[in-house]
Tab-separated table of C-alpha atoms in Angstrom:
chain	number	residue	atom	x	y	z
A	198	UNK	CA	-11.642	-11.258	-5.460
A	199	UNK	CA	-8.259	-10.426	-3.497
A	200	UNK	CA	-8.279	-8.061	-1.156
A	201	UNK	CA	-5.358	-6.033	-0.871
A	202	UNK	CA	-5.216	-3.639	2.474
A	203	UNK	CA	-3.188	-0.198	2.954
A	204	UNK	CA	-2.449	1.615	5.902
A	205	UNK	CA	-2.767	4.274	7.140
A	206	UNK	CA	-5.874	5.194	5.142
A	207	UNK	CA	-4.816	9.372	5.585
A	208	UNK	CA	-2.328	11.019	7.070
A	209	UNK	CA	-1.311	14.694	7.865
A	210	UNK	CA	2.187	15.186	8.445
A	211	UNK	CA	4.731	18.043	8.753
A	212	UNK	CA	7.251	19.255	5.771
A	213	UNK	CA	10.403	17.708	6.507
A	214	UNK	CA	8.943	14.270	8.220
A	215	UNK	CA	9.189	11.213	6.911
A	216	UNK	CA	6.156	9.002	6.623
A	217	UNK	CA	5.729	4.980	6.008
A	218	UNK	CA	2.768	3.575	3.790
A	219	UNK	CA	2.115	0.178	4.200
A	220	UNK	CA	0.271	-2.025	1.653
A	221	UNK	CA	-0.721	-5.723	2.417
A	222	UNK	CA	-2.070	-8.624	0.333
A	223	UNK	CA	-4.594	-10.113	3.002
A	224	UNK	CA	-5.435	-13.592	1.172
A	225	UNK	CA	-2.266	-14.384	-1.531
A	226	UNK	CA	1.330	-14.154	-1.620
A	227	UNK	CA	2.187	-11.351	-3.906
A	228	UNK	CA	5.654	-11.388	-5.446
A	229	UNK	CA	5.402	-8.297	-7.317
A	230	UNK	CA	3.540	-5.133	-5.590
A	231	UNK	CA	2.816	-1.762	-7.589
A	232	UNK	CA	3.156	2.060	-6.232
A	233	UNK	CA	1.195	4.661	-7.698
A	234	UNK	CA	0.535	8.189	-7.503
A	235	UNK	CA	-2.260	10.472	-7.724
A	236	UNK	CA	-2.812	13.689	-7.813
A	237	UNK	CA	-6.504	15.203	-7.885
A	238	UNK	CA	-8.827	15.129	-11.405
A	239	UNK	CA	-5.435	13.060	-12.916
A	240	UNK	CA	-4.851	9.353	-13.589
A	241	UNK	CA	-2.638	6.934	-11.941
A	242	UNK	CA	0.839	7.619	-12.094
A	243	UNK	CA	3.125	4.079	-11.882
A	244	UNK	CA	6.123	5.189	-8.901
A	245	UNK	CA	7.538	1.751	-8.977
A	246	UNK	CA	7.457	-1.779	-8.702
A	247	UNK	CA	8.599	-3.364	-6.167
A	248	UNK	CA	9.668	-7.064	-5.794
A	249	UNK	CA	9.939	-9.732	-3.028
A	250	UNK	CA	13.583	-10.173	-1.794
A	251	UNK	CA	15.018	-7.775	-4.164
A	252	UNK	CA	15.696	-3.726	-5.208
A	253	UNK	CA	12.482	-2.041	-6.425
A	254	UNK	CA	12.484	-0.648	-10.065
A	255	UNK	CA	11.632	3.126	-10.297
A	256	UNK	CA	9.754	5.048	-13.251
A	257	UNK	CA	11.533	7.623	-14.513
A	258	UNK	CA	11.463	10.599	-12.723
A	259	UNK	CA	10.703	9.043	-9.421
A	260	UNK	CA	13.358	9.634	-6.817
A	261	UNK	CA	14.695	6.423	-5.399
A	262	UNK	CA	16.594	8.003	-2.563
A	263	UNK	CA	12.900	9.999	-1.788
A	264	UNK	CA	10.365	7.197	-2.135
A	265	UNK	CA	11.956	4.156	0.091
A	266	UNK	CA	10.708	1.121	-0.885
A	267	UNK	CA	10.953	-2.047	0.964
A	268	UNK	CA	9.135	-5.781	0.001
A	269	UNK	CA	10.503	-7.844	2.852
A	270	UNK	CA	7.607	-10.335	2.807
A	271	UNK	CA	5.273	-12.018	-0.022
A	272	UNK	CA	2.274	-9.823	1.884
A	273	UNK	CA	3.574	-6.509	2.893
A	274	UNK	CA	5.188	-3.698	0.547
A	275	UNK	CA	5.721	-0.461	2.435
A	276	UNK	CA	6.251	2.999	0.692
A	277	UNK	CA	8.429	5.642	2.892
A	278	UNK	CA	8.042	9.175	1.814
A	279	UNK	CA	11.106	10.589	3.388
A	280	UNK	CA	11.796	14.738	3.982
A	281	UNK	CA	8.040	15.196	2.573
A	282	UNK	CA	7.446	18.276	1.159
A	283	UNK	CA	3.905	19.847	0.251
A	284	UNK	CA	4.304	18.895	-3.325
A	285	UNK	CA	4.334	15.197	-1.843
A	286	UNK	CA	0.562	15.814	-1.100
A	287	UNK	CA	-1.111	13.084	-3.064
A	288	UNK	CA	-3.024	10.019	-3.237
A	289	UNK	CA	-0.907	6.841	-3.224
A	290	UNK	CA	-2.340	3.373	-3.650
A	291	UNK	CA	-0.793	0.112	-4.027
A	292	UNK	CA	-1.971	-2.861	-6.071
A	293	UNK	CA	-0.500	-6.476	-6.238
A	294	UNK	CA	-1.140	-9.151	-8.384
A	295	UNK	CA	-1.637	-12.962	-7.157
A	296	UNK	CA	0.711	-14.888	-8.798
A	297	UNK	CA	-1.694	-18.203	-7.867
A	298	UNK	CA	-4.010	-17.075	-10.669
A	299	UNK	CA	-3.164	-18.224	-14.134
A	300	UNK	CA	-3.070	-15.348	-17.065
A	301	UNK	CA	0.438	-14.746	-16.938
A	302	UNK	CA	0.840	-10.739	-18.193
A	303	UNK	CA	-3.119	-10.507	-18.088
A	304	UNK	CA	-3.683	-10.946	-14.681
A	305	UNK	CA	-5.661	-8.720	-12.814
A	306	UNK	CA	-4.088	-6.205	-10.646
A	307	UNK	CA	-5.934	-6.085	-7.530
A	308	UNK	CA	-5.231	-2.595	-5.966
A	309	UNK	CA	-5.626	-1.398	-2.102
A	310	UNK	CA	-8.138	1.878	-1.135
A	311	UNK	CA	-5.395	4.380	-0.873
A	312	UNK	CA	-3.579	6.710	1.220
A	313	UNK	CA	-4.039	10.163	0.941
A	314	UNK	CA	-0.805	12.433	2.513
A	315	UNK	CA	-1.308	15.919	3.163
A	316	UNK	CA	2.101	17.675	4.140
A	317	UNK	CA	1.880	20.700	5.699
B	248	UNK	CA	-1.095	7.501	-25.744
B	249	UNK	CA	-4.814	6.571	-24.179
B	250	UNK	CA	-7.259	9.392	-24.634
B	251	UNK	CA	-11.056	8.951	-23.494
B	252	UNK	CA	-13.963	10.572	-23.630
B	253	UNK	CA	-16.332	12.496	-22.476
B	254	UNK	CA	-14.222	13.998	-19.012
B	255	UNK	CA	-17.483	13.965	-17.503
B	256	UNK	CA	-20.797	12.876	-17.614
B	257	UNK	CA	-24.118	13.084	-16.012
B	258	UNK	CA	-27.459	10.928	-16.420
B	259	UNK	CA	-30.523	9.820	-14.852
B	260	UNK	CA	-30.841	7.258	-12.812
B	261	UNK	CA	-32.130	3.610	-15.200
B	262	UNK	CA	-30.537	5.163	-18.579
B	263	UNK	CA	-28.072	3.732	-20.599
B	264	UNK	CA	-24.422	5.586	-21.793
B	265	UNK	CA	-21.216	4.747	-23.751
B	266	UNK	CA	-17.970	6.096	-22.469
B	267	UNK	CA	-14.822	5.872	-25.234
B	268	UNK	CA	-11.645	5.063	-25.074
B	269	UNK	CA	-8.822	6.244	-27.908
B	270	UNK	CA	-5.245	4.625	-27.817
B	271	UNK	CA	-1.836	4.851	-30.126
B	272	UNK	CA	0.730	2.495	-27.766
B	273	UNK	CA	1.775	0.077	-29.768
B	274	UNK	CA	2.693	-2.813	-29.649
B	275	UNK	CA	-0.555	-3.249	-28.091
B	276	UNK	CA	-1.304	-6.515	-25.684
B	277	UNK	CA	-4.680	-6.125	-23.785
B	278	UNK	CA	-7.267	-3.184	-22.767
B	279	UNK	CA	-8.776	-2.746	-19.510
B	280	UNK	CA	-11.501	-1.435	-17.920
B	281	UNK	CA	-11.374	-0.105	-14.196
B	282	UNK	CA	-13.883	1.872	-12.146
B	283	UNK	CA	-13.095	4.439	-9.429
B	284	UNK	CA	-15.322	5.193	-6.586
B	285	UNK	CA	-13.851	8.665	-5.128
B	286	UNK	CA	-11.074	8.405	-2.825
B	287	UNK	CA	-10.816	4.522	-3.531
B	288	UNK	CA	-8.690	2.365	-5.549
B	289	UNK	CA	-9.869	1.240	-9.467
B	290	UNK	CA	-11.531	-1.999	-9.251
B	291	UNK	CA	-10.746	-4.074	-12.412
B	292	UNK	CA	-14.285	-4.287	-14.692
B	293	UNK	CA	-12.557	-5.809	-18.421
B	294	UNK	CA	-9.516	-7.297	-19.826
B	295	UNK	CA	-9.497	-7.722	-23.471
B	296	UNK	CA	-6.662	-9.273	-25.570
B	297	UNK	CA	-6.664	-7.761	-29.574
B	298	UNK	CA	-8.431	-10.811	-30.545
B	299	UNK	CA	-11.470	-10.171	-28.331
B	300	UNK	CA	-14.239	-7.819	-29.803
B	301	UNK	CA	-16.542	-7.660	-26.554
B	302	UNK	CA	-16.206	-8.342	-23.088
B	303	UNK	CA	-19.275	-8.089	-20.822
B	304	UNK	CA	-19.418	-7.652	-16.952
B	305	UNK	CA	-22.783	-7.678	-15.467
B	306	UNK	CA	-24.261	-4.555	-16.831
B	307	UNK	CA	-21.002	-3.328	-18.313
B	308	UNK	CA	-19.883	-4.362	-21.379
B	309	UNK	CA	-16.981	-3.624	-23.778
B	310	UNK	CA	-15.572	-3.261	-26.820
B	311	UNK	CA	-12.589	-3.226	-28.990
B	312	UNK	CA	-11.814	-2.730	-32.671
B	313	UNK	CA	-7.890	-3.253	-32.881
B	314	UNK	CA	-7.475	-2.359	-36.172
B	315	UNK	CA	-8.693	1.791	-35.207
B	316	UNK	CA	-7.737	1.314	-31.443
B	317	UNK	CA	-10.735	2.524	-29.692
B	318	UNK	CA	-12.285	0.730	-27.362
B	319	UNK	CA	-15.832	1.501	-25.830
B	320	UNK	CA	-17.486	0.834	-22.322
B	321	UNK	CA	-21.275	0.646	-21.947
B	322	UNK	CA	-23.453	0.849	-19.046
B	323	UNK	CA	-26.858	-0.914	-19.033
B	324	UNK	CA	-29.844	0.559	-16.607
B	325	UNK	CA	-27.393	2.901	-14.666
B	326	UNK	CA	-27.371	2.928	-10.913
B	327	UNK	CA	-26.649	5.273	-8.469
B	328	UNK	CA	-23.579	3.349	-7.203
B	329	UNK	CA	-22.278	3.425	-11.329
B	330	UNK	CA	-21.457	7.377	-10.212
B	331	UNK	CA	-17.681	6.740	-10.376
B	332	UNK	CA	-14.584	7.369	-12.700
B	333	UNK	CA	-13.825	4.950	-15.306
B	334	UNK	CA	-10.398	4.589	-16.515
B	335	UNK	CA	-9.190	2.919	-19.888
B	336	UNK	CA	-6.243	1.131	-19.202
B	337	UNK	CA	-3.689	-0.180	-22.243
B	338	UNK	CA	-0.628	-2.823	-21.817
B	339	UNK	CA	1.799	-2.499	-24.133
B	340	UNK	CA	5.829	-3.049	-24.873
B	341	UNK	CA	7.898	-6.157	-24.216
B	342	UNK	CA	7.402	-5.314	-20.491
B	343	UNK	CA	3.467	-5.278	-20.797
B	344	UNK	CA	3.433	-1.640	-19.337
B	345	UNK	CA	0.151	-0.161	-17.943
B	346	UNK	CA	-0.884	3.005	-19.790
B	347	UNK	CA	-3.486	5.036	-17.960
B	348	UNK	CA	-6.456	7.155	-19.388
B	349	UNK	CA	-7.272	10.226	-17.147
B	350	UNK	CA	-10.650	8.532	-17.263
B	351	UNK	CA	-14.331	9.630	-17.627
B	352	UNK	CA	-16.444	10.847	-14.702
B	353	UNK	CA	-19.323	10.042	-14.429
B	354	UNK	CA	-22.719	11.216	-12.213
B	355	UNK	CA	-25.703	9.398	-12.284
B	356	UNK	CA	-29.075	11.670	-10.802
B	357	UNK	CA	-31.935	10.038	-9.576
């Protein structure tokens, strides 16, 4: 199947910082690229989708001004958690889906291994 | 809107189990299946439209009755590498919106 990379894999960073998640499709152009969130013994939580060459659309309730996110190219998304707090501690992964692959609204969403952010 | 069941839980090593899935989104367009190794992203297992009944993959296989909107996920000869979360997954509305379970956890002893 696709393979869909992030990076970094974990990162520890100080309250106030700002940190970058990237998340790459490795073998397919990806026009639309998912953000999700989290948090330990709870499901995914959808942050956004974000499209090629254009503004990302945010869930309710997710910041846009806090969670930056930027799809410059049909393989790289990247995430930017900016002033991080502690309550910003999560896991965030990324998933895209390859437009290639016929199925229309039942294509498979092929998701990346995650970033977990710890903010001091 | 997409309850499942048990949280957790644990068997041996080569036995079979049945994890469940509950959902109320409406107006529903598929079901999926995705397992969860720990600290890893959900790898896709199922996707079932309404009209599909059973779905298998390998030694997973699943089910759907649309009319009482539960779906069920069963695991043949379990493994040790089956220890993960499995997460019910439901698209529904216009904008085929993803609605996550909190999934099932589950263990597998040797």
């Amino acid at each position: 199947g696709a393979v869909v990379s992030q990076h970094p894999s974990w990162v520890i960073c100080k309250s106030g910082t700002s940190v970058k998640i990237e998340c790459r499709s490795l073998d397919f152009q990806a026009t639309t690229m998912f953000w999700y969130r989290q948090f330990p013994k709870q499901s995914l939580m959808l942050m956004a989708t974000s499209n090629e060459g254009s503004k990302a659309t945010y869930e309710q309730g997710v910041e846009k001004d806090k969670f930056l996110i930027n799809h410059a190219s049909l393989t790289l998304s990247t995430l930017t958690v900016t002033s991080a707090h502690p309550e910003d501690s999560s896991f965030y992964i990324c998933s895209a889906r390859d437009p290639s692959i016929a199925g229309g609204y039942l294509q498979t969403q092929y998701f990346g291994p995650g970033t977990r952010l710890l903010v001091l | 809107q997409v309850e499942q069941s048990p949280q957790s839980l644990i068997i041996l090593e080569g036995k079979n189990c049945t994890l469940q899935c509950n959902y109320t989104v409406s107006p529903f367009s598929n079901l999926r299946w995705y397992k969860q190794d720990t600290g890893r992203g959900p790898v896709s297992l199922t996707i079932m439209t309404f009209s599909e009944n059973t779905k298998s993959n390998g030694r997973y296989t699943a089910t759907l009755d649309a009319d009482t909107k539960q779906s069920s996920l069963h695991i043949t000869a379990s493994q040790l590498s089956d220890s993960a979360s499995y997460i019910c997954v439901v698209s529904a509305g216009s904008n085929y919106q993803l609605i996550w379970g909190a999934g099932t956890k589950l263990i597998i002893k040797p």
